[in-house]
mmCIF file of C-alpha atoms and ligand atoms in Angstrom:
data_model
loop_
_atom_site.group_PDB
_atom_site.id
_atom_site.type_symbol
_atom_site.label_atom_id
_atom_site.label_comp_id
_atom_site.label_asym_id
_atom_site.label_seq_id
_atom_site.Cartn_x
_atom_site.Cartn_y
_atom_site.Cartn_z
ATOM 1 C CA UNK A 127 -25.740 -21.608 20.574
ATOM 2 C CA UNK A 128 -22.011 -20.973 20.913
ATOM 3 C CA UNK A 129 -20.720 -18.147 18.782
ATOM 4 C CA UNK A 130 -18.094 -19.005 16.117
ATOM 5 C CA UNK A 131 -14.529 -18.544 17.336
ATOM 6 C CA UNK A 132 -12.419 -15.920 15.589
ATOM 7 C CA UNK A 133 -8.774 -14.907 15.840
ATOM 8 C CA UNK A 134 -8.015 -11.190 15.405
ATOM 9 C CA UNK A 135 -4.276 -10.611 15.086
ATOM 10 C CA UNK A 136 -4.610 -7.054 16.412
ATOM 11 C CA UNK A 137 -6.640 -5.392 19.132
ATOM 12 C CA UNK A 138 -8.354 -3.349 16.341
ATOM 13 C CA UNK A 139 -10.412 -0.211 16.964
ATOM 14 C CA UNK A 140 -13.441 -0.077 19.237
ATOM 15 C CA UNK A 141 -15.844 0.350 16.283
ATOM 16 C CA UNK A 142 -14.585 -2.874 14.689
ATOM 17 C CA UNK A 143 -14.675 -4.752 18.018
ATOM 18 C CA UNK A 144 -18.344 -3.769 18.345
ATOM 19 C CA UNK A 145 -19.144 -5.257 14.946
ATOM 20 C CA UNK A 146 -17.405 -8.511 15.822
ATOM 21 C CA UNK A 147 -18.689 -8.932 19.357
ATOM 22 C CA UNK A 148 -22.346 -9.393 18.333
ATOM 23 C CA UNK A 149 -21.781 -12.599 16.463
ATOM 24 C CA UNK A 150 -18.299 -13.929 17.227
ATOM 25 C CA UNK A 151 -16.271 -15.072 20.153
ATOM 26 C CA UNK A 152 -13.043 -13.200 19.407
ATOM 27 C CA UNK A 153 -9.579 -13.952 20.666
ATOM 28 C CA UNK A 154 -7.530 -10.780 20.211
ATOM 29 C CA UNK A 155 -3.762 -10.651 19.867
ATOM 30 C CA UNK A 156 -3.295 -7.666 22.180
ATOM 31 C CA UNK A 157 0.482 -7.348 22.235
ATOM 32 C CA UNK A 158 2.072 -4.451 20.307
ATOM 33 C CA UNK A 159 4.407 -6.648 18.261
ATOM 34 C CA UNK A 160 3.079 -8.796 15.430
ATOM 35 C CA UNK A 161 2.222 -12.361 16.431
ATOM 36 C CA UNK A 162 5.074 -14.818 15.822
ATOM 37 C CA UNK A 163 4.341 -17.500 13.273
ATOM 38 C CA UNK A 164 4.223 -20.288 15.903
ATOM 39 C CA UNK A 165 1.537 -18.332 17.780
ATOM 40 C CA UNK A 166 -0.478 -17.988 14.610
ATOM 41 C CA UNK A 167 -0.247 -21.695 13.847
ATOM 42 C CA UNK A 168 -1.297 -22.543 17.396
ATOM 43 C CA UNK A 169 -4.094 -20.000 17.713
ATOM 44 C CA UNK A 170 -5.898 -20.770 14.427
ATOM 45 C CA UNK A 171 -6.380 -24.410 15.445
ATOM 46 C CA UNK A 172 -9.938 -23.991 16.763
ATOM 47 C CA UNK A 173 -10.977 -20.834 14.853
ATOM 48 C CA UNK A 174 -13.606 -20.427 12.130
ATOM 49 C CA UNK A 175 -12.558 -16.916 11.223
ATOM 50 C CA UNK A 176 -9.309 -14.991 10.942
ATOM 51 C CA UNK A 177 -9.044 -11.220 10.804
ATOM 52 C CA UNK A 178 -5.466 -10.281 10.029
ATOM 53 C CA UNK A 179 -3.018 -7.624 8.880
ATOM 54 C CA UNK A 180 -0.816 -7.599 5.800
ATOM 55 C CA UNK A 181 2.093 -8.659 7.993
ATOM 56 C CA UNK A 182 0.566 -12.118 8.532
ATOM 57 C CA UNK A 183 1.203 -14.770 5.921
ATOM 58 C CA UNK A 184 -1.923 -16.760 5.163
ATOM 59 C CA UNK A 185 -0.549 -19.727 3.275
ATOM 60 C CA UNK A 186 -1.268 -23.413 2.969
ATOM 61 C CA UNK A 187 0.618 -24.229 6.180
ATOM 62 C CA UNK A 188 -1.541 -21.814 8.170
ATOM 63 C CA UNK A 189 -4.732 -23.083 6.557
ATOM 64 C CA UNK A 190 -3.721 -26.646 7.391
ATOM 65 C CA UNK A 191 -3.142 -25.602 10.990
ATOM 66 C CA UNK A 192 -6.671 -24.130 11.104
ATOM 67 C CA UNK A 193 -8.884 -26.830 9.571
ATOM 68 C CA UNK A 194 -12.074 -25.117 10.774
ATOM 69 C CA UNK A 195 -11.240 -21.773 9.111
ATOM 70 C CA UNK A 196 -13.948 -20.417 6.838
ATOM 71 C CA UNK A 197 -12.572 -16.948 6.167
ATOM 72 C CA UNK A 198 -9.358 -14.912 6.188
ATOM 73 C CA UNK A 199 -10.341 -11.244 6.308
ATOM 74 C CA UNK A 200 -7.351 -9.014 5.545
ATOM 75 C CA UNK A 201 -7.321 -5.449 6.885
ATOM 76 C CA UNK A 202 -5.682 -4.108 3.714
ATOM 77 C CA UNK A 203 -6.526 -3.671 0.083
ATOM 78 C CA UNK A 204 -3.297 -5.413 -0.973
ATOM 79 C CA UNK A 205 -3.487 -9.148 -0.404
ATOM 80 C CA UNK A 206 -0.082 -10.431 -1.496
ATOM 81 C CA UNK A 207 0.251 -11.868 2.037
ATOM 82 C CA UNK A 208 -2.627 -14.246 1.270
ATOM 83 C CA UNK A 209 -2.278 -17.294 -0.929
ATOM 84 C CA UNK A 210 -5.736 -16.956 -2.459
ATOM 85 C CA UNK A 211 -5.362 -20.152 -4.511
ATOM 86 C CA UNK A 212 -4.564 -22.121 -1.331
ATOM 87 C CA UNK A 213 -7.627 -20.563 0.353
ATOM 88 C CA UNK A 214 -9.816 -21.548 -2.601
ATOM 89 C CA UNK A 215 -8.445 -25.104 -2.567
ATOM 90 C CA UNK A 216 -9.368 -25.442 1.089
ATOM 91 C CA UNK A 217 -12.749 -23.711 0.742
ATOM 92 C CA UNK A 218 -11.675 -20.692 2.779
ATOM 93 C CA UNK A 219 -13.070 -17.322 1.697
ATOM 94 C CA UNK A 220 -10.428 -14.585 1.388
ATOM 95 C CA UNK A 221 -11.445 -10.927 1.686
ATOM 96 C CA UNK A 222 -9.760 -7.517 1.551
ATOM 97 C CA UNK A 223 -10.731 -3.870 2.130
ATOM 98 C CA UNK A 224 -10.844 -2.012 -1.190
ATOM 99 C CA UNK A 225 -12.301 1.446 -1.778
ATOM 100 C CA UNK A 226 -12.069 2.976 1.694
ATOM 101 C CA UNK A 227 -8.385 3.925 1.552
ATOM 102 C CA UNK A 228 -8.012 5.322 -1.978
ATOM 103 C CA UNK A 229 -8.198 9.027 -1.156
ATOM 104 C CA UNK A 230 -6.064 8.748 1.991
ATOM 105 C CA UNK A 231 -3.382 6.809 0.140
ATOM 106 C CA UNK A 232 -3.374 9.311 -2.732
ATOM 107 C CA UNK A 233 -3.073 12.148 -0.183
ATOM 108 C CA UNK A 234 0.022 10.470 1.193
ATOM 109 C CA UNK A 235 1.581 9.780 -2.209
ATOM 110 C CA UNK A 236 1.253 13.525 -2.790
ATOM 111 C CA UNK A 237 2.751 14.204 0.639
ATOM 112 C CA UNK A 238 5.790 12.132 -0.355
ATOM 113 C CA UNK A 239 6.022 13.759 -3.764
ATOM 114 C CA UNK A 240 5.959 17.258 -2.316
ATOM 115 C CA UNK A 241 8.341 16.357 0.507
ATOM 116 C CA UNK A 242 11.030 14.961 -1.773
ATOM 117 C CA UNK A 243 10.677 17.663 -4.436
ATOM 118 C CA UNK A 244 10.869 20.503 -1.905
ATOM 119 C CA UNK A 245 13.348 18.818 0.466
ATOM 120 C CA UNK A 246 11.027 19.123 3.450
ATOM 121 C CA UNK A 247 12.670 16.394 5.543
ATOM 122 C CA UNK A 248 16.129 17.916 5.109
ATOM 123 C CA UNK A 249 14.627 21.316 5.943
ATOM 124 C CA UNK A 250 12.966 19.992 9.077
ATOM 125 C CA UNK A 251 16.281 18.480 10.222
ATOM 126 C CA UNK A 252 18.110 21.761 9.624
ATOM 127 C CA UNK A 253 15.438 23.835 11.381
ATOM 128 C CA UNK A 254 15.660 21.589 14.464
ATOM 129 C CA UNK A 255 19.440 21.217 14.462
ATOM 130 C CA UNK A 256 20.418 24.581 15.902
ATOM 131 C CA UNK A 257 22.696 25.038 12.855
ATOM 132 C CA UNK A 258 20.293 27.105 10.785
ATOM 133 C CA UNK A 259 21.927 30.473 10.186
ATOM 134 C CA UNK A 260 18.915 32.110 8.507
ATOM 135 C CA UNK A 261 17.579 32.663 5.003
ATOM 136 C CA UNK A 262 19.973 32.102 2.150
ATOM 137 C CA UNK A 263 19.406 32.360 -1.562
ATOM 138 C CA UNK A 264 20.430 28.850 -2.544
ATOM 139 C CA UNK A 265 19.561 27.080 0.696
ATOM 140 C CA UNK A 266 17.874 23.699 0.202
ATOM 141 C CA UNK A 267 16.724 24.576 -3.270
ATOM 142 C CA UNK A 268 14.494 21.799 -4.569
ATOM 143 C CA UNK A 269 12.540 21.320 -7.731
ATOM 144 C CA UNK A 270 9.194 22.768 -8.781
ATOM 145 C CA UNK A 271 6.192 20.500 -8.737
ATOM 146 C CA UNK A 272 3.686 22.714 -10.527
ATOM 147 C CA UNK A 273 3.594 22.531 -14.284
ATOM 148 C CA UNK A 274 5.600 19.305 -14.479
ATOM 149 C CA UNK A 275 4.593 15.867 -15.801
ATOM 150 C CA UNK A 276 3.291 13.187 -13.450
ATOM 151 C CA UNK A 277 3.492 9.586 -14.645
ATOM 152 C CA UNK A 278 1.155 7.158 -12.905
ATOM 153 C CA UNK A 279 1.908 3.449 -13.098
ATOM 154 C CA UNK A 280 -1.267 1.508 -12.305
ATOM 155 C CA UNK A 281 -4.445 3.435 -13.031
ATOM 156 C CA UNK A 282 -6.862 1.784 -10.623
ATOM 157 C CA UNK A 283 -8.793 3.562 -7.884
ATOM 158 C CA UNK A 284 -5.714 4.925 -6.104
ATOM 159 C CA UNK A 285 -3.893 5.863 -9.308
ATOM 160 C CA UNK A 286 -6.985 7.784 -10.416
ATOM 161 C CA UNK A 287 -7.254 9.532 -7.022
ATOM 162 C CA UNK A 288 -3.602 10.559 -7.490
ATOM 163 C CA UNK A 289 -4.430 11.964 -10.938
ATOM 164 C CA UNK A 290 -7.470 13.860 -9.639
ATOM 165 C CA UNK A 291 -5.241 15.833 -7.252
ATOM 166 C CA UNK A 292 -2.848 16.909 -10.035
ATOM 167 C CA UNK A 293 -4.956 19.578 -11.679
ATOM 168 C CA UNK A 294 -4.462 22.100 -8.852
ATOM 169 C CA UNK A 295 -0.725 21.942 -9.515
ATOM 170 C CA UNK A 296 -1.286 22.276 -13.261
ATOM 171 C CA UNK A 297 0.531 19.022 -13.844
ATOM 172 C CA UNK A 298 0.295 17.102 -17.064
ATOM 173 C CA UNK A 299 -0.846 13.581 -16.174
ATOM 174 C CA UNK A 300 0.156 10.500 -18.127
ATOM 175 C CA UNK A 301 -0.490 6.923 -17.059
ATOM 176 C CA UNK A 302 0.213 3.369 -17.977
ATOM 177 C CA UNK A 303 -1.758 0.263 -17.085
ATOM 178 C CA UNK A 304 -2.454 -3.161 -18.575
ATOM 179 C CA UNK A 305 -6.046 -1.983 -18.997
ATOM 180 C CA UNK A 306 -6.656 1.368 -20.657
ATOM 181 C CA UNK A 307 -9.106 3.689 -18.873
ATOM 182 C CA UNK A 308 -12.337 4.649 -20.612
ATOM 183 C CA UNK A 309 -12.281 7.809 -22.748
ATOM 184 C CA UNK A 310 -14.660 9.369 -20.174
ATOM 185 C CA UNK A 311 -12.245 8.670 -17.278
ATOM 186 C CA UNK A 312 -9.278 9.952 -19.297
ATOM 187 C CA UNK A 313 -11.190 13.125 -20.083
ATOM 188 C CA UNK A 314 -12.425 13.670 -16.529
ATOM 189 C CA UNK A 315 -8.942 13.153 -15.054
ATOM 190 C CA UNK A 316 -7.153 14.877 -17.933
ATOM 191 C CA UNK A 317 -4.880 11.850 -18.163
ATOM 192 C CA UNK A 318 -3.253 10.519 -21.305
ATOM 193 C CA UNK A 319 -2.271 6.892 -21.830
ATOM 194 C CA UNK A 320 1.366 6.046 -22.561
ATOM 195 C CA UNK A 321 3.251 2.821 -23.103
ATOM 196 C CA UNK A 322 5.660 2.238 -20.198
ATOM 197 C CA UNK A 323 8.822 3.373 -22.007
ATOM 198 C CA UNK A 324 7.222 6.624 -23.161
ATOM 199 C CA UNK A 325 5.995 7.296 -19.616
ATOM 200 C CA UNK A 326 9.487 6.674 -18.213
ATOM 201 C CA UNK A 327 11.064 9.089 -20.686
ATOM 202 C CA UNK A 328 8.483 11.862 -20.232
ATOM 203 C CA UNK A 329 7.736 11.943 -16.498
ATOM 204 C CA UNK A 330 9.234 14.274 -13.903
ATOM 205 C CA UNK A 331 7.528 12.308 -11.114
ATOM 206 C CA UNK A 332 6.577 8.649 -11.373
ATOM 207 C CA UNK A 333 4.102 7.353 -8.810
ATOM 208 C CA UNK A 334 3.509 3.611 -8.442
ATOM 209 C CA UNK A 335 -0.025 2.333 -7.773
ATOM 210 C CA UNK A 336 0.080 -1.230 -9.004
ATOM 211 C CA UNK A 337 -0.690 -4.322 -6.928
ATOM 212 C CA UNK A 338 2.122 -6.801 -6.298
ATOM 213 C CA UNK A 339 1.649 -9.557 -8.864
ATOM 214 C CA UNK A 340 4.152 -11.946 -10.474
ATOM 215 C CA UNK A 341 4.298 -9.539 -13.434
ATOM 216 C CA UNK A 342 4.894 -6.426 -11.294
ATOM 217 C CA UNK A 343 7.532 -7.925 -8.962
ATOM 218 C CA UNK A 344 10.813 -6.111 -9.672
ATOM 219 C CA UNK A 345 9.068 -4.022 -12.361
ATOM 220 C CA UNK A 346 11.191 -0.986 -11.554
ATOM 221 C CA UNK A 347 14.663 -2.322 -12.235
ATOM 222 C CA UNK A 348 17.971 -1.071 -13.628
ATOM 223 C CA UNK A 349 16.572 -0.916 -17.149
ATOM 224 C CA UNK A 350 13.587 1.237 -16.090
ATOM 225 C CA UNK A 351 15.743 3.628 -14.050
ATOM 226 C CA UNK A 352 18.024 3.964 -17.083
ATOM 227 C CA UNK A 353 15.041 5.177 -19.124
ATOM 228 C CA UNK A 354 13.947 7.830 -16.604
ATOM 229 C CA UNK A 355 15.035 11.466 -16.731
ATOM 230 C CA UNK A 356 18.063 12.215 -14.553
ATOM 231 C CA UNK A 357 15.922 14.930 -12.950
ATOM 232 C CA UNK A 358 12.987 12.596 -12.195
ATOM 233 C CA UNK A 359 11.703 11.266 -8.862
ATOM 234 C CA UNK A 360 10.138 7.913 -8.020
ATOM 235 C CA UNK A 361 7.269 7.721 -5.512
ATOM 236 C CA UNK A 362 6.160 4.317 -4.207
ATOM 237 C CA UNK A 363 3.082 3.757 -2.053
ATOM 238 C CA UNK A 364 2.164 0.415 -3.661
ATOM 239 C CA UNK A 365 4.253 -2.559 -2.545
ATOM 240 C CA UNK A 366 7.995 -2.658 -1.911
ATOM 241 C CA UNK A 367 8.860 -5.606 -4.161
ATOM 242 C CA UNK A 368 7.508 -3.713 -7.211
ATOM 243 C CA UNK A 369 10.871 -1.909 -7.009
ATOM 244 C CA UNK A 370 14.260 -3.618 -7.096
ATOM 245 C CA UNK A 371 15.762 -1.776 -4.131
ATOM 246 C CA UNK A 372 19.385 -2.575 -4.966
ATOM 247 C CA UNK A 373 18.851 -1.226 -8.494
ATOM 248 C CA UNK A 374 17.151 1.881 -7.072
ATOM 249 C CA UNK A 375 20.031 2.471 -4.649
ATOM 250 C CA UNK A 376 22.484 2.148 -7.543
ATOM 251 C CA UNK A 377 20.431 4.533 -9.723
ATOM 252 C CA UNK A 378 20.419 7.118 -6.923
ATOM 253 C CA UNK A 379 24.129 6.656 -6.270
ATOM 254 C CA UNK A 380 25.053 7.152 -9.921
ATOM 255 C CA UNK A 381 22.643 10.050 -10.437
ATOM 256 C CA UNK A 382 20.485 8.187 -12.969
ATOM 257 C CA UNK A 383 17.464 9.669 -11.189
ATOM 258 C CA UNK A 384 17.144 12.672 -8.860
ATOM 259 C CA UNK A 385 15.458 11.116 -5.830
ATOM 260 C CA UNK A 386 12.781 8.889 -4.412
ATOM 261 C CA UNK A 387 10.074 8.888 -1.771
ATOM 262 C CA UNK A 388 9.111 5.483 -0.460
ATOM 263 C CA UNK A 389 6.430 4.208 1.889
ATOM 264 C CA UNK A 390 6.951 0.520 1.165
ATOM 265 C CA UNK A 391 9.995 -1.739 1.037
ATOM 266 C CA UNK A 392 11.053 -5.098 -0.325
ATOM 267 C CA UNK A 393 11.591 -6.759 3.057
ATOM 268 C CA UNK A 394 9.770 -4.631 5.629
ATOM 269 C CA UNK A 395 10.795 -3.510 8.159
ATOM 270 C CA UNK A 396 14.319 -3.728 6.665
ATOM 271 C CA UNK A 397 15.361 -0.906 4.337
ATOM 272 C CA UNK A 398 18.236 -1.195 1.874
ATOM 273 C CA UNK A 399 21.080 0.897 3.358
ATOM 274 C CA UNK A 400 21.679 2.543 -0.022
ATOM 275 C CA UNK A 401 18.260 4.205 0.255
ATOM 276 C CA UNK A 402 19.100 6.100 3.426
ATOM 277 C CA UNK A 403 20.240 9.199 1.526
ATOM 278 C CA UNK A 404 19.243 12.863 1.793
ATOM 279 C CA UNK A 405 17.450 12.761 -1.574
ATOM 280 C CA UNK A 406 15.203 9.902 -0.433
ATOM 281 C CA UNK A 407 12.187 10.423 1.814
ATOM 282 C CA UNK A 408 11.371 7.297 3.812
ATOM 283 C CA UNK A 409 8.068 6.456 5.522
ATOM 284 C CA UNK A 410 7.170 3.295 7.478
ATOM 285 C CA UNK A 411 4.247 2.013 5.337
ATOM 286 C CA UNK A 412 1.704 4.571 6.561
ATOM 287 C CA UNK A 413 0.003 5.757 3.362
ATOM 288 C CA UNK A 414 -3.454 4.679 4.556
ATOM 289 C CA UNK A 415 -2.771 5.592 8.175
ATOM 290 C CA UNK A 416 -5.364 8.209 9.035
ATOM 291 C CA UNK A 417 -7.511 7.308 12.023
ATOM 292 C CA UNK A 418 -10.664 7.610 9.905
ATOM 293 C CA UNK A 419 -9.393 5.337 7.160
ATOM 294 C CA UNK A 420 -7.737 2.704 9.331
ATOM 295 C CA UNK A 421 -10.972 2.520 11.353
ATOM 296 C CA UNK A 422 -12.991 2.052 8.153
ATOM 297 C CA UNK A 423 -10.603 -0.669 6.994
ATOM 298 C CA UNK A 424 -10.889 -2.572 10.280
ATOM 299 C CA UNK A 425 -14.692 -2.221 10.250
ATOM 300 C CA UNK A 426 -14.896 -3.410 6.657
ATOM 301 C CA UNK A 427 -12.846 -6.513 7.462
ATOM 302 C CA UNK A 428 -15.037 -7.165 10.512
ATOM 303 C CA UNK A 429 -18.183 -6.794 8.391
ATOM 304 C CA UNK A 430 -16.796 -9.179 5.772
ATOM 305 C CA UNK A 431 -16.234 -11.778 8.459
ATOM 306 C CA UNK A 432 -19.528 -11.294 10.283
ATOM 307 C CA UNK A 433 -21.471 -11.490 7.004
ATOM 308 C CA UNK A 434 -19.952 -14.854 6.193
ATOM 309 C CA UNK A 435 -20.415 -16.268 9.675
ATOM 310 C CA UNK A 436 -24.068 -15.139 9.666
ATOM 311 C CA UNK A 437 -24.665 -16.819 6.317
ATOM 312 C CA UNK A 438 -24.795 -13.600 4.294
ATOM 313 C CA UNK A 439 -22.631 -12.817 1.277
ATOM 314 C CA UNK A 440 -19.557 -10.723 2.231
ATOM 315 C CA UNK A 441 -18.935 -7.770 -0.087
ATOM 316 C CA UNK A 442 -15.177 -7.919 -0.689
ATOM 317 C CA UNK A 443 -14.530 -11.514 -1.577
ATOM 318 C CA UNK A 444 -11.343 -12.324 -3.485
ATOM 319 C CA UNK A 445 -12.310 -15.888 -4.399
ATOM 320 C CA UNK A 446 -16.106 -15.823 -5.009
ATOM 321 C CA UNK A 447 -15.947 -19.341 -6.457
ATOM 322 C CA UNK A 448 -15.755 -20.641 -2.866
ATOM 323 C CA UNK A 449 -19.221 -19.200 -2.179
ATOM 324 C CA UNK A 450 -20.857 -20.911 -5.161
ATOM 325 C CA UNK A 451 -22.855 -24.017 -4.534
HETATM 326 C C1 LIG B 75 -1.889 -1.231 2.705
HETATM 327 O O1 LIG B 75 -0.770 -1.261 2.291
HETATM 328 C C2 LIG B 75 -2.976 -1.899 2.080
HETATM 329 O O2 LIG B 75 -2.756 -2.717 1.165
HETATM 330 O O3 LIG B 75 -4.127 -1.659 2.482
#
């Protein structure tokens, strides 16, 4: 019997290709650039499965173009690129890759935090420039991390992994979330709940770990920056549109906050020009980008897809109602 046809919008890693090859006939998008929309619309026409990146929009138009599609398997935990309601309406299962990238992403949020506090990127530039004249007492003085207060916005798996790393730096951890953590989790992570405004006023570092939802879009706006300490830093490894970039640029320009370290942007790959400042560390959306983790993410997406196509229940389904009945 012919194997089901699948479109993979990336060449993936060998381990993920192995998982797919057993039960699917895969057409890989092998080129280094992301597939143009017209290519996507054309290539999904005869496919039963789609394995895609967060850069591909899976919306009603795409689903209409691929009437045979049974699953869209995203290689990301965030799924704001997928219109899950449209998938459900058309009976297409949507899946993501939660759990495997939490620790790696928290590692990177800490990397950003440390880099901006201790001015590592400016230091690297000076060390390479040929202009470094040697040790000086007030050269590139940054701000201490240890002993300060870390405010975590969004206390899910990644937010908690961020908190877990704070004890070595003797940081006080406060968090805010729509859902309060259990007393056991608060105790284990030594994290105290705060309402948003209290967190903004108290934190020296604010790290964002919330998904992009209608209620979190533009969450960090002029009003929020106005409530932060002038000495505070914002770290974002969640999704760009959670922060109003123009408002952030203005807050940095006027000294309302001390700096920022950003892995994600409102309109990637564009970056607001007002963010290209020495007190901002910029990264190109790589928080989960360790070889181990990206391989696990690709394998998880492949397993989600293969499970469905083999008639088993995939683990990471975003719209389980499609599987009922
Ligand atoms: C990366 O940003 C992800 O959502 O996995």
